[in-house]
Amino acid sequence: DQQVKQNSPSLSVQEGRISILNCDYTNSMFDYFLWYKKYPAEGPTFLISISSIKDKNEDGRFTVFLNKSAKHLSLHIVPSQPGDSAVYFCAASSPGANSKLTFGKGITLSVRP
Amino acid sequence: NAGVTQTPKFRILKIGQSMTLQCAQDMNHNYMYWYRQDPGMGLKLIYYSVGAGITDKGEVPNGYNVSRSTTEDFPLRLELAAPSQTSVYFCASSPKGGSAINQPQHFGDGTRLSIL
């Protein structure tokens, strides 16, 4: 049972345009959400996170939006750059010091020059 | 600035062989994790540790063992390798666990393991 779903396996956008990566979750106990970015032959690196007490968090070109009622979050990248081409994982955790991260399958983003 | 170091990067094993995947971190993090990533799938948690001497099972622990004798090291042991264990293995660490804000997990670059 997939608790974190990234239903689109890939996304291709033009350089300079907006990239919108979507993520849905089913577990209403999740209260913390993260996005990780992964290049080939490297480990995932943390990109941005959001707590369930917020509906938006920005960090430079990256913004994460959270819609708790829809159990949906999205990552916006503006403007997109070729170096953003990577696999993006959405992850979530529930409250508790020892709670674990649940990852989605990932979305492959390609930014065309 | 080493962060999380995994060795080896690649390995091919025969069915039934055993091996240990090494993971070391130099950030003095209490929490450490082992994940596996199969093609087209997300990361699945195998085992985790909240400190030296304390380990616990994750989502997919069968066929694996871990130990945590020091804060720095968290090796993963495969005793009887099976084709189903062909995967990419990632080790991660974090200062705190769970929903700790701004305390994300830091990952190593992975070990690509093939069992034939």
mmCIF file of C-alpha atoms in Angstrom:
data_model
loop_
_atom_site.group_PDB
_atom_site.id
_atom_site.type_symbol
_atom_site.label_atom_id
_atom_site.label_comp_id
_atom_site.label_asym_id
_atom_site.label_seq_id
_atom_site.Cartn_x
_atom_site.Cartn_y
_atom_site.Cartn_z
ATOM 1 C CA ASP A 1 0.000 0.000 0.000
ATOM 2 C CA GLN A 2 1.665 3.129 -1.274
ATOM 3 C CA GLN A 3 1.252 5.912 1.273
ATOM 4 C CA VAL A 4 3.199 8.483 -0.761
ATOM 5 C CA LYS A 5 2.373 8.622 -4.445
ATOM 6 C CA GLN A 6 4.155 10.367 -7.270
ATOM 7 C CA ASN A 7 1.916 9.364 -10.120
ATOM 8 C CA SER A 8 3.776 11.031 -12.965
ATOM 9 C CA PRO A 9 7.057 9.207 -13.596
ATOM 10 C CA SER A 10 8.565 11.989 -15.690
ATOM 11 C CA LEU A 11 8.280 15.664 -16.600
ATOM 12 C CA SER A 12 9.976 17.665 -19.338
ATOM 13 C CA VAL A 13 10.073 21.480 -19.322
ATOM 14 C CA GLN A 14 11.840 24.237 -21.202
ATOM 15 C CA GLU A 15 14.654 26.115 -19.512
ATOM 16 C CA GLY A 16 13.353 29.256 -17.841
ATOM 17 C CA ARG A 17 9.808 27.938 -17.431
ATOM 18 C CA ILE A 18 8.157 26.643 -14.265
ATOM 19 C CA SER A 19 8.435 22.994 -13.224
ATOM 20 C CA ILE A 20 5.611 21.654 -11.047
ATOM 21 C CA LEU A 21 6.157 18.276 -9.422
ATOM 22 C CA ASN A 22 3.198 16.712 -7.627
ATOM 23 C CA CYS A 23 2.914 14.336 -4.705
ATOM 24 C CA ASP A 24 -0.128 12.811 -2.982
ATOM 25 C CA TYR A 25 -0.302 10.994 0.329
ATOM 26 C CA THR A 26 -2.884 8.812 2.019
ATOM 27 C CA ASN A 27 -1.767 8.731 5.665
ATOM 28 C CA SER A 28 -3.461 11.587 7.529
ATOM 29 C CA MET A 29 -0.931 11.200 10.363
ATOM 30 C CA PHE A 30 1.901 12.564 8.220
ATOM 31 C CA ASP A 31 2.947 15.966 9.516
ATOM 32 C CA TYR A 32 6.280 16.654 7.857
ATOM 33 C CA PHE A 33 7.101 16.504 4.182
ATOM 34 C CA LEU A 34 10.386 16.697 2.328
ATOM 35 C CA TRP A 35 11.678 16.794 -1.213
ATOM 36 C CA TYR A 36 14.953 15.160 -2.146
ATOM 37 C CA LYS A 37 16.839 15.522 -5.408
ATOM 38 C CA LYS A 38 18.943 12.728 -6.857
ATOM 39 C CA TYR A 39 21.487 12.763 -9.660
ATOM 40 C CA PRO A 40 22.633 9.484 -11.312
ATOM 41 C CA ALA A 41 25.231 7.551 -9.313
ATOM 42 C CA GLU A 42 24.785 9.847 -6.314
ATOM 43 C CA GLY A 43 22.728 9.673 -3.153
ATOM 44 C CA PRO A 44 19.599 11.778 -2.621
ATOM 45 C CA THR A 45 20.224 15.275 -1.302
ATOM 46 C CA PHE A 46 17.759 17.257 0.763
ATOM 47 C CA LEU A 47 16.091 20.084 -1.134
ATOM 48 C CA ILE A 48 13.240 21.602 0.879
ATOM 49 C CA SER A 49 10.713 20.635 3.527
ATOM 50 C CA ILE A 50 7.406 21.776 4.969
ATOM 51 C CA SER A 51 5.613 21.190 8.236
ATOM 52 C CA SER A 52 1.888 20.522 8.287
ATOM 53 C CA ILE A 53 1.341 23.768 10.214
ATOM 54 C CA LYS A 54 2.308 25.681 7.068
ATOM 55 C CA ASP A 55 0.927 25.705 3.560
ATOM 56 C CA LYS A 56 3.947 27.144 1.791
ATOM 57 C CA ASN A 57 7.700 27.201 2.176
ATOM 58 C CA GLU A 58 10.148 28.985 -0.122
ATOM 59 C CA ASP A 59 13.870 28.631 -0.629
ATOM 60 C CA GLY A 60 15.225 30.567 -3.566
ATOM 61 C CA ARG A 61 13.865 29.097 -6.792
ATOM 62 C CA PHE A 62 12.128 26.269 -4.931
ATOM 63 C CA THR A 63 8.695 26.510 -3.313
ATOM 64 C CA VAL A 64 6.711 23.699 -1.746
ATOM 65 C CA PHE A 65 2.942 24.004 -1.334
ATOM 66 C CA LEU A 66 0.908 21.811 1.004
ATOM 67 C CA ASN A 67 -2.848 21.245 0.741
ATOM 68 C CA LYS A 68 -3.742 19.158 3.790
ATOM 69 C CA SER A 69 -7.413 18.768 2.946
ATOM 70 C CA ALA A 70 -6.499 17.272 -0.433
ATOM 71 C CA LYS A 71 -3.483 15.409 0.981
ATOM 72 C CA HIS A 72 -1.426 16.913 -1.797
ATOM 73 C CA LEU A 73 1.849 18.735 -2.051
ATOM 74 C CA SER A 74 3.717 20.194 -4.953
ATOM 75 C CA LEU A 75 7.214 21.459 -5.645
ATOM 76 C CA HIS A 76 7.563 24.493 -7.898
ATOM 77 C CA ILE A 77 10.886 25.338 -9.506
ATOM 78 C CA VAL A 78 11.068 28.794 -11.061
ATOM 79 C CA PRO A 79 12.893 29.382 -13.307
ATOM 80 C CA SER A 80 13.912 25.862 -14.267
ATOM 81 C CA GLN A 81 17.542 25.314 -15.224
ATOM 82 C CA PRO A 82 19.255 22.409 -17.027
ATOM 83 C CA GLY A 83 21.108 21.593 -13.806
ATOM 84 C CA ASP A 84 17.733 20.858 -12.194
ATOM 85 C CA SER A 85 17.442 17.732 -14.362
ATOM 86 C CA ALA A 86 17.328 14.905 -11.812
ATOM 87 C CA VAL A 87 14.989 12.520 -10.022
ATOM 88 C CA TYR A 88 12.887 14.184 -7.322
ATOM 89 C CA PHE A 89 11.569 12.160 -4.397
ATOM 90 C CA CYS A 90 8.750 13.233 -2.160
ATOM 91 C CA ALA A 91 8.931 11.882 1.411
ATOM 92 C CA ALA A 92 6.755 12.126 4.503
ATOM 93 C CA SER A 93 6.911 11.288 8.186
ATOM 94 C CA SER A 94 4.458 11.144 11.059
ATOM 95 C CA PRO A 95 4.947 12.574 14.571
ATOM 96 C CA GLY A 96 7.391 10.910 16.945
ATOM 97 C CA ALA A 97 11.096 11.007 17.571
ATOM 98 C CA ASN A 98 11.659 7.654 15.900
ATOM 99 C CA SER A 99 9.186 7.912 13.053
ATOM 100 C CA LYS A 100 10.584 7.005 9.679
ATOM 101 C CA LEU A 101 10.446 8.587 6.251
ATOM 102 C CA THR A 102 8.135 7.099 3.630
ATOM 103 C CA PHE A 103 9.289 7.828 0.089
ATOM 104 C CA GLY A 104 7.441 8.096 -3.189
ATOM 105 C CA LYS A 105 8.756 6.443 -6.355
ATOM 106 C CA GLY A 106 10.257 9.645 -7.713
ATOM 107 C CA ILE A 107 9.748 11.878 -10.737
ATOM 108 C CA THR A 108 12.406 12.322 -13.416
ATOM 109 C CA LEU A 109 12.629 15.983 -14.385
ATOM 110 C CA SER A 110 14.291 16.947 -17.658
ATOM 111 C CA VAL A 111 14.928 20.620 -18.325
ATOM 112 C CA ARG A 112 15.568 21.292 -22.003
ATOM 113 C CA PRO A 113 18.038 24.080 -22.881
ATOM 114 C CA ASN B 1 33.779 17.307 4.341
ATOM 115 C CA ALA B 2 33.133 13.566 3.926
ATOM 116 C CA GLY B 3 29.561 13.285 5.294
ATOM 117 C CA VAL B 4 28.291 9.723 4.746
ATOM 118 C CA THR B 5 30.735 7.317 3.088
ATOM 119 C CA GLN B 6 29.656 3.977 1.646
ATOM 120 C CA THR B 7 31.936 1.193 0.445
ATOM 121 C CA PRO B 8 32.113 -0.551 -1.924
ATOM 122 C CA LYS B 9 30.417 1.388 -4.734
ATOM 123 C CA PHE B 10 29.781 -1.721 -6.816
ATOM 124 C CA ARG B 11 29.788 -5.428 -6.091
ATOM 125 C CA ILE B 12 28.729 -8.627 -7.817
ATOM 126 C CA LEU B 13 27.923 -11.608 -5.624
ATOM 127 C CA LYS B 14 27.018 -15.189 -6.331
ATOM 128 C CA ILE B 15 23.854 -16.664 -4.840
ATOM 129 C CA GLY B 16 24.526 -17.845 -1.298
ATOM 130 C CA GLN B 17 27.595 -15.677 -0.717
ATOM 131 C CA SER B 18 27.736 -13.208 2.128
ATOM 132 C CA MET B 19 29.079 -9.700 2.360
ATOM 133 C CA THR B 20 29.051 -6.557 4.469
ATOM 134 C CA LEU B 21 28.200 -3.134 3.113
ATOM 135 C CA GLN B 22 30.087 -0.476 5.008
ATOM 136 C CA CYS B 23 28.712 2.909 6.060
ATOM 137 C CA ALA B 24 30.510 5.591 8.037
ATOM 138 C CA GLN B 25 29.519 9.149 8.926
ATOM 139 C CA ASP B 26 31.660 11.895 10.410
ATOM 140 C CA MET B 27 28.887 14.288 11.481
ATOM 141 C CA ASN B 28 28.351 12.747 14.938
ATOM 142 C CA HIS B 29 24.759 11.911 14.024
ATOM 143 C CA ASN B 30 22.847 9.653 16.361
ATOM 144 C CA TYR B 31 20.406 8.297 13.790
ATOM 145 C CA MET B 32 21.509 6.077 10.922
ATOM 146 C CA TYR B 33 19.497 4.241 8.281
ATOM 147 C CA TRP B 34 19.830 1.650 5.541
ATOM 148 C CA TYR B 35 17.576 1.821 2.493
ATOM 149 C CA ARG B 36 17.315 -0.127 -0.704
ATOM 150 C CA GLN B 37 16.084 1.276 -3.992
ATOM 151 C CA ASP B 38 14.817 -1.058 -6.673
ATOM 152 C CA PRO B 39 14.394 0.192 -10.279
ATOM 153 C CA GLY B 40 11.440 2.572 -10.625
ATOM 154 C CA MET B 41 10.700 2.422 -6.933
ATOM 155 C CA GLY B 42 11.175 4.662 -3.946
ATOM 156 C CA LEU B 43 13.519 3.990 -1.065
ATOM 157 C CA LYS B 44 12.503 1.222 1.314
ATOM 158 C CA LEU B 45 13.863 1.240 4.870
ATOM 159 C CA ILE B 46 15.730 -1.942 5.815
ATOM 160 C CA TYR B 47 17.084 -1.166 9.310
ATOM 161 C CA TYR B 48 17.753 1.892 11.377
ATOM 162 C CA SER B 49 19.617 2.848 14.523
ATOM 163 C CA VAL B 50 18.963 5.628 17.037
ATOM 164 C CA GLY B 51 22.379 5.382 18.633
ATOM 165 C CA ALA B 52 25.311 3.089 19.336
ATOM 166 C CA GLY B 53 24.099 -0.318 20.481
ATOM 167 C CA ILE B 54 20.478 0.263 19.415
ATOM 168 C CA THR B 55 19.041 -1.017 16.141
ATOM 169 C CA ASP B 56 15.551 -1.802 14.888
ATOM 170 C CA LYS B 57 13.842 -3.249 11.836
ATOM 171 C CA GLY B 58 12.422 -1.159 9.055
ATOM 172 C CA GLU B 59 9.969 -2.094 6.327
ATOM 173 C CA VAL B 60 12.041 -4.787 4.539
ATOM 174 C CA PRO B 61 14.512 -6.357 7.038
ATOM 175 C CA ASN B 62 14.396 -9.997 5.916
ATOM 176 C CA GLY B 63 17.747 -11.324 4.713
ATOM 177 C CA TYR B 64 19.759 -8.547 6.379
ATOM 178 C CA ASN B 65 21.460 -7.863 9.686
ATOM 179 C CA VAL B 66 23.014 -4.746 11.178
ATOM 180 C CA SER B 67 25.121 -3.713 14.117
ATOM 181 C CA ARG B 68 26.015 -0.330 15.603
ATOM 182 C CA SER B 69 29.009 -0.563 17.878
ATOM 183 C CA THR B 70 30.082 3.067 17.372
ATOM 184 C CA THR B 71 28.324 6.332 16.531
ATOM 185 C CA GLU B 72 30.232 6.545 13.250
ATOM 186 C CA ASP B 73 29.712 3.108 11.697
ATOM 187 C CA PHE B 74 26.597 1.205 10.678
ATOM 188 C CA PRO B 75 27.430 -1.886 8.567
ATOM 189 C CA LEU B 76 24.769 -3.919 6.764
ATOM 190 C CA ARG B 77 25.288 -7.661 6.485
ATOM 191 C CA LEU B 78 23.865 -9.992 3.851
ATOM 192 C CA GLU B 79 24.295 -13.591 5.036
ATOM 193 C CA LEU B 80 22.945 -15.675 2.132
ATOM 194 C CA ALA B 81 22.675 -13.495 -0.940
ATOM 195 C CA ALA B 82 19.599 -14.023 -3.110
ATOM 196 C CA PRO B 83 18.728 -12.533 -6.537
ATOM 197 C CA SER B 84 15.885 -10.569 -4.895
ATOM 198 C CA GLN B 85 18.538 -8.568 -3.026
ATOM 199 C CA THR B 86 19.904 -7.093 -6.251
ATOM 200 C CA SER B 87 19.412 -3.389 -5.648
ATOM 201 C CA VAL B 88 21.080 -0.080 -4.874
ATOM 202 C CA TYR B 89 21.683 0.359 -1.164
ATOM 203 C CA PHE B 90 21.809 3.757 0.489
ATOM 204 C CA CYS B 91 22.978 4.609 3.967
ATOM 205 C CA ALA B 92 21.814 7.821 5.607
ATOM 206 C CA SER B 93 22.263 9.662 8.878
ATOM 207 C CA SER B 94 20.538 12.468 10.744
ATOM 208 C CA PRO B 95 21.084 14.277 14.040
ATOM 209 C CA LYS B 96 17.513 13.592 15.106
ATOM 210 C CA GLY B 97 14.758 11.335 13.867
ATOM 211 C CA GLY B 98 11.212 11.605 12.708
ATOM 212 C CA SER B 99 9.668 14.994 12.227
ATOM 213 C CA ALA B 100 12.600 16.984 13.524
ATOM 214 C CA ILE B 101 12.374 20.195 11.563
ATOM 215 C CA ASN B 102 15.457 21.153 9.599
ATOM 216 C CA GLN B 103 17.227 17.934 10.573
ATOM 217 C CA PRO B 104 17.023 16.061 7.270
ATOM 218 C CA GLN B 105 18.727 12.804 6.507
ATOM 219 C CA HIS B 106 22.080 12.953 4.729
ATOM 220 C CA PHE B 107 22.719 10.157 2.241
ATOM 221 C CA GLY B 108 25.790 8.372 0.972
ATOM 222 C CA ASP B 109 26.285 7.766 -2.738
ATOM 223 C CA GLY B 110 25.088 4.180 -2.577
ATOM 224 C CA THR B 111 26.343 0.658 -3.210
ATOM 225 C CA ARG B 112 25.117 -1.016 -6.384
ATOM 226 C CA LEU B 113 24.816 -4.742 -5.657
ATOM 227 C CA SER B 114 24.102 -7.475 -8.203
ATOM 228 C CA ILE B 115 23.503 -11.069 -7.194
ATOM 229 C CA LEU B 116 23.815 -13.648 -9.940
#
